[in-house]
Short mmCIF file of C-alpha atoms in Angstrom, two decimals:
data_model
loop_
_atom_site.label_atom_id
_atom_site.label_comp_id
_atom_site.label_asym_id
_atom_site.label_seq_id
_atom_site.Cartn_x
_atom_site.Cartn_y
_atom_site.Cartn_z
CA MET A 1 0.33 8.81 21.22
CA SER A 2 1.92 5.40 21.44
CA GLU A 3 -0.82 4.13 19.15
CA LYS A 4 0.51 6.29 16.36
CA ARG A 5 3.72 4.34 16.16
CA LYS A 6 2.18 0.90 16.10
CA PRO A 7 2.02 -0.36 12.51
CA SER A 8 -1.62 -0.57 11.52
CA GLY A 9 -1.09 -3.42 9.08
CA PHE A 10 -2.48 -1.69 6.03
CA LEU A 11 -0.98 -2.70 2.67
CA LEU A 12 2.58 -3.93 2.40
CA LYS A 13 5.38 -1.40 2.23
CA GLN A 14 7.11 -0.50 -0.99
CA ARG A 15 10.47 -1.47 0.50
CA ALA A 16 9.36 -5.04 1.14
CA PHE A 17 7.83 -5.28 -2.32
CA LEU A 18 11.10 -4.18 -3.93
CA LYS A 19 13.22 -6.52 -1.79
CA LEU A 20 11.09 -9.41 -2.98
CA TYR A 21 11.74 -8.49 -6.62
CA LEU A 22 15.46 -8.08 -5.98
CA ILE A 23 15.61 -11.57 -4.50
CA THR A 24 13.81 -13.05 -7.47
CA LEU A 25 16.05 -11.18 -9.91
CA THR A 26 19.06 -12.62 -8.08
CA GLU A 27 17.63 -16.12 -8.41
CA GLN A 28 17.31 -15.49 -12.12
CA GLU A 29 20.86 -14.06 -12.23
CA ARG A 30 19.49 -10.84 -13.59
CA LEU A 31 20.50 -8.46 -10.81
CA TYR A 32 23.00 -6.04 -12.29
CA GLY A 33 23.78 -2.82 -10.51
CA LEU A 34 23.55 -0.40 -13.36
CA LYS A 35 20.50 -1.65 -15.20
CA LEU A 36 18.47 -2.36 -12.09
CA LEU A 37 16.37 0.79 -11.96
CA ASP A 38 15.53 0.58 -15.67
CA VAL A 39 14.58 -3.09 -15.43
CA LEU A 40 12.15 -2.42 -12.59
CA ARG A 41 10.67 0.72 -14.10
CA GLU A 42 10.03 -1.05 -17.37
CA GLU A 43 8.41 -3.94 -15.54
CA PHE A 44 5.95 -1.75 -13.64
CA GLN A 45 5.35 0.93 -16.22
CA PRO A 46 2.03 -0.56 -17.43
CA PHE A 47 0.84 -0.46 -13.80
CA GLY A 48 1.48 3.24 -13.28
CA TYR A 49 4.22 2.53 -10.75
CA ARG A 50 7.64 4.13 -11.18
CA PRO A 51 9.91 3.23 -8.28
CA ASN A 52 12.40 5.97 -7.57
CA HIS A 53 16.15 5.60 -7.37
CA SER A 54 16.48 5.94 -3.62
CA GLU A 55 13.76 3.39 -2.81
CA VAL A 56 15.34 0.76 -5.06
CA TYR A 57 18.84 1.23 -3.76
CA LYS A 58 17.70 1.32 -0.14
CA ALA A 59 16.02 -2.05 -0.71
CA LEU A 60 19.23 -3.40 -2.23
CA HIS A 61 21.25 -2.00 0.65
CA ASP A 62 18.90 -3.65 3.17
CA LEU A 63 19.48 -7.05 1.58
CA ILE A 64 23.24 -6.57 1.76
CA GLU A 65 23.06 -5.39 5.38
CA GLU A 66 20.96 -8.43 6.26
CA GLY A 67 23.64 -10.68 4.82
CA ILE A 68 21.43 -11.99 2.03
CA LEU A 69 23.14 -10.51 -1.02
CA GLU A 70 26.71 -9.60 -1.85
CA GLN A 71 28.21 -7.51 -4.57
CA VAL A 72 30.48 -9.07 -7.17
CA LYS A 73 32.59 -7.23 -9.71
CA LYS A 74 33.25 -9.01 -12.95
CA LYS A 75 35.36 -7.99 -15.91
CA LYS A 76 33.25 -7.42 -18.99
CA GLU A 77 34.04 -10.02 -21.65
CA GLY A 78 36.42 -8.66 -24.19
CA MET A 79 36.69 -5.36 -22.34
CA LYS A 80 40.00 -5.32 -20.54
CA TYR A 81 39.35 -2.32 -18.36
CA GLN A 82 35.61 -2.41 -17.83
CA GLU A 83 33.78 -4.26 -15.14
CA VAL A 84 30.16 -4.90 -14.32
CA VAL A 85 28.69 -5.04 -10.85
CA TYR A 86 26.17 -7.72 -10.08
CA TYR A 87 24.70 -9.35 -6.99
CA ARG A 88 24.46 -12.91 -5.78
CA PHE A 89 23.38 -14.69 -2.62
CA THR A 90 25.88 -15.02 0.20
CA GLU A 91 26.49 -18.53 1.50
CA GLU A 92 23.74 -18.14 4.11
CA GLY A 93 21.74 -15.77 1.98
CA TYR A 94 19.75 -18.13 -0.18
CA LYS A 95 18.04 -19.76 2.79
CA LYS A 96 17.23 -16.43 4.37
CA ALA A 97 15.87 -15.22 1.05
CA GLN A 98 13.54 -18.20 0.76
CA LEU A 99 12.20 -17.53 4.24
CA TYR A 100 11.62 -13.89 3.34
CA LYS A 101 9.80 -14.90 0.17
CA ARG A 102 7.47 -17.17 2.10
CA GLN A 103 6.59 -14.32 4.45
CA LEU A 104 6.00 -12.00 1.52
CA LYS A 105 3.72 -14.52 -0.17
CA THR A 106 1.49 -14.50 2.90
CA GLU A 107 1.60 -10.71 2.96
CA LEU A 108 0.74 -10.36 -0.73
CA ASP A 109 -2.18 -12.78 -0.36
CA ARG A 110 -3.43 -10.74 2.59
CA CYS A 111 -3.18 -7.50 0.62
CA GLU A 112 -4.95 -8.98 -2.36
CA ALA A 113 -7.77 -10.12 -0.07
CA LEU A 114 -8.02 -6.68 1.55
CA ILE A 115 -8.24 -4.96 -1.83
CA ARG A 116 -10.83 -7.41 -3.12
CA LYS A 117 -12.85 -6.84 0.03
CA ALA A 118 -12.73 -3.07 -0.56
CA ILE A 119 -13.93 -3.56 -4.14
CA LYS A 120 -16.75 -5.79 -2.96
CA ASP A 121 -17.78 -3.60 -0.01
CA ASN A 122 -17.78 -0.35 -1.93
CA PHE A 123 -18.76 -1.33 -5.45
CA SER A 124 -21.45 -3.93 -5.36
CA MET B 1 16.21 15.44 -4.92
CA SER B 2 13.11 16.54 -6.77
CA GLU B 3 12.54 12.91 -7.75
CA LYS B 4 12.10 12.00 -4.10
CA ARG B 5 8.97 14.07 -3.81
CA LYS B 6 7.27 12.82 -6.93
CA PRO B 7 4.73 10.15 -5.98
CA SER B 8 5.95 6.85 -7.32
CA GLY B 9 2.46 5.42 -7.75
CA PHE B 10 2.94 2.35 -5.59
CA LEU B 11 -0.15 1.05 -3.78
CA LEU B 12 -2.98 3.36 -2.78
CA LYS B 13 -2.66 5.37 0.40
CA GLN B 14 -4.44 4.38 3.58
CA ARG B 15 -6.12 7.80 3.73
CA ALA B 16 -7.81 7.30 0.36
CA PHE B 17 -8.88 3.77 1.31
CA LEU B 18 -10.52 5.05 4.51
CA LYS B 19 -12.23 7.96 2.75
CA LEU B 20 -13.79 5.49 0.35
CA TYR B 21 -15.20 3.45 3.24
CA LEU B 22 -16.50 6.58 4.97
CA ILE B 23 -18.36 7.59 1.82
CA THR B 24 -19.94 4.15 1.51
CA LEU B 25 -20.90 4.14 5.21
CA THR B 26 -22.57 7.50 4.66
CA GLU B 27 -24.52 6.11 1.70
CA GLN B 28 -25.68 3.33 3.98
CA GLU B 29 -26.53 5.85 6.72
CA ARG B 30 -24.17 4.05 9.04
CA LEU B 31 -21.65 6.79 9.70
CA TYR B 32 -21.89 7.65 13.37
CA GLY B 33 -19.13 9.58 15.05
CA LEU B 34 -18.66 7.53 18.15
CA LYS B 35 -18.85 4.01 16.77
CA LEU B 36 -16.85 4.71 13.66
CA LEU B 37 -13.47 3.42 14.78
CA ASP B 38 -14.97 0.21 16.20
CA VAL B 39 -17.00 -0.44 13.06
CA LEU B 40 -13.93 -0.16 10.85
CA ARG B 41 -11.65 -2.17 13.13
CA GLU B 42 -14.16 -4.97 13.32
CA GLU B 43 -14.52 -4.96 9.55
CA PHE B 44 -10.80 -5.30 8.89
CA GLN B 45 -9.81 -7.43 11.84
CA PRO B 46 -9.77 -10.71 9.86
CA PHE B 47 -7.36 -9.04 7.42
CA GLY B 48 -4.79 -8.06 10.02
CA TYR B 49 -5.48 -4.38 9.52
CA ARG B 50 -6.27 -2.16 12.49
CA PRO B 51 -6.68 1.47 11.42
CA ASN B 52 -5.65 3.84 14.14
CA HIS B 53 -7.71 6.65 15.57
CA SER B 54 -5.83 9.51 13.98
CA GLU B 55 -5.90 8.03 10.47
CA VAL B 56 -9.66 7.48 10.59
CA TYR B 57 -10.48 10.92 11.91
CA LYS B 58 -8.10 12.62 9.50
CA ALA B 59 -9.94 10.90 6.65
CA LEU B 60 -13.26 12.08 8.05
CA HIS B 61 -11.89 15.58 8.47
CA ASP B 62 -10.69 15.60 4.85
CA LEU B 63 -14.18 14.77 3.60
CA ILE B 64 -15.66 17.60 5.64
CA GLU B 65 -12.98 20.04 4.46
CA GLU B 66 -13.66 19.04 0.85
CA GLY B 67 -17.33 19.87 1.34
CA ILE B 68 -18.48 16.28 0.85
CA LEU B 69 -19.75 15.45 4.33
CA GLU B 70 -21.31 17.45 7.12
CA GLN B 71 -21.89 16.69 10.75
CA VAL B 72 -25.40 16.44 12.13
CA LYS B 73 -26.37 16.25 15.79
CA LYS B 74 -29.55 14.38 16.56
CA LYS B 75 -31.31 13.84 19.86
CA LYS B 76 -31.29 10.22 20.89
CA GLU B 77 -34.79 8.77 20.85
CA GLY B 78 -36.27 8.77 24.33
CA MET B 79 -33.15 10.40 25.76
CA LYS B 80 -33.94 14.02 26.39
CA TYR B 81 -30.43 15.22 27.04
CA GLN B 82 -28.35 12.92 24.92
CA GLU B 83 -27.46 13.41 21.30
CA VAL B 84 -25.69 11.37 18.68
CA VAL B 85 -23.38 12.75 16.03
CA TYR B 86 -23.65 11.39 12.54
CA TYR B 87 -22.57 12.44 9.06
CA ARG B 88 -24.43 12.97 5.82
CA PHE B 89 -23.64 14.32 2.38
CA THR B 90 -23.81 18.06 1.85
CA GLU B 91 -26.00 19.26 -1.01
CA GLU B 92 -23.09 19.13 -3.44
CA GLY B 93 -21.38 16.31 -1.62
CA TYR B 94 -23.10 13.29 -3.06
CA LYS B 95 -21.99 14.07 -6.62
CA LYS B 96 -18.40 14.73 -5.51
CA ALA B 97 -18.44 11.49 -3.55
CA GLN B 98 -19.54 9.51 -6.59
CA LEU B 99 -16.72 11.00 -8.62
CA TYR B 100 -14.24 10.09 -5.88
CA LYS B 101 -15.55 6.54 -5.78
CA ARG B 102 -15.09 6.15 -9.52
CA GLN B 103 -11.47 7.26 -9.18
CA LEU B 104 -10.90 4.87 -6.30
CA LYS B 105 -12.36 1.97 -8.25
CA THR B 106 -9.75 2.52 -10.95
CA GLU B 107 -7.06 2.80 -8.29
CA LEU B 108 -8.13 -0.39 -6.48
CA ASP B 109 -8.22 -2.30 -9.77
CA ARG B 110 -4.70 -1.07 -10.53
CA CYS B 111 -3.46 -2.14 -7.09
CA GLU B 112 -5.04 -5.54 -7.39
CA ALA B 113 -3.33 -6.00 -10.76
CA LEU B 114 0.03 -4.92 -9.34
CA ILE B 115 -0.24 -7.37 -6.46
CA ARG B 116 -1.30 -10.21 -8.73
CA LYS B 117 1.64 -9.44 -10.96
CA ALA B 118 3.99 -9.63 -7.95
CA ILE B 119 2.54 -13.00 -6.97
CA LYS B 120 2.94 -14.29 -10.51
CA ASP B 121 6.43 -12.87 -11.05
CA ASN B 122 7.85 -14.09 -7.75
CA PHE B 123 5.96 -17.30 -7.03
CA SER B 124 5.52 -19.25 -10.20
#
């Protein structure tokens, strides 16, 4: 029974994959609250992957909980009463984010190797 | 709510990955009941993936339920009272298995492309 709960180390989890993208979007100053889901869906559409609302916002929430990102509200230029919500790194956040990215690079390389192995083992 | 249940099309599921390997092991006449878990764990060990017992046997069970594989009991050579359990394709099973493999090839190619995209988008 206890074996069931141990992670088997198959492919990386969707949550981690999305957190990685959210970090990179923050680096590029492209992480806006409202457009986020559309930006990601458009990005992955050619790959048959359509992240759902709850997965994306859970990933964002995780990064805030972990003290990596923080929300900022900014008045829209020329719009007196409208504001946009975007995200930036906290003071400590950038360093933590870089560490997370390094871990994810290792994980993505591992997953790529596992998939290539499966292609080789089963189709050659 | 209904969105939550729709598959988002992220990476392929572990169950499908294991079914693919079980089909290929059957083609190679290497699918024995008892050794199965060890064979797979050894195969994936360098990739940090250790499939657990229940996942492997659920995948095997699926293939039997779908009429692709069947169990055969064979007397061990020279051992009068011992038998080994192995698996082979049913009469219709081989064709179904080939169809499944073609689908999985497409899926693995898609996953490889998605992972390569993530590496490119986040680390270059």
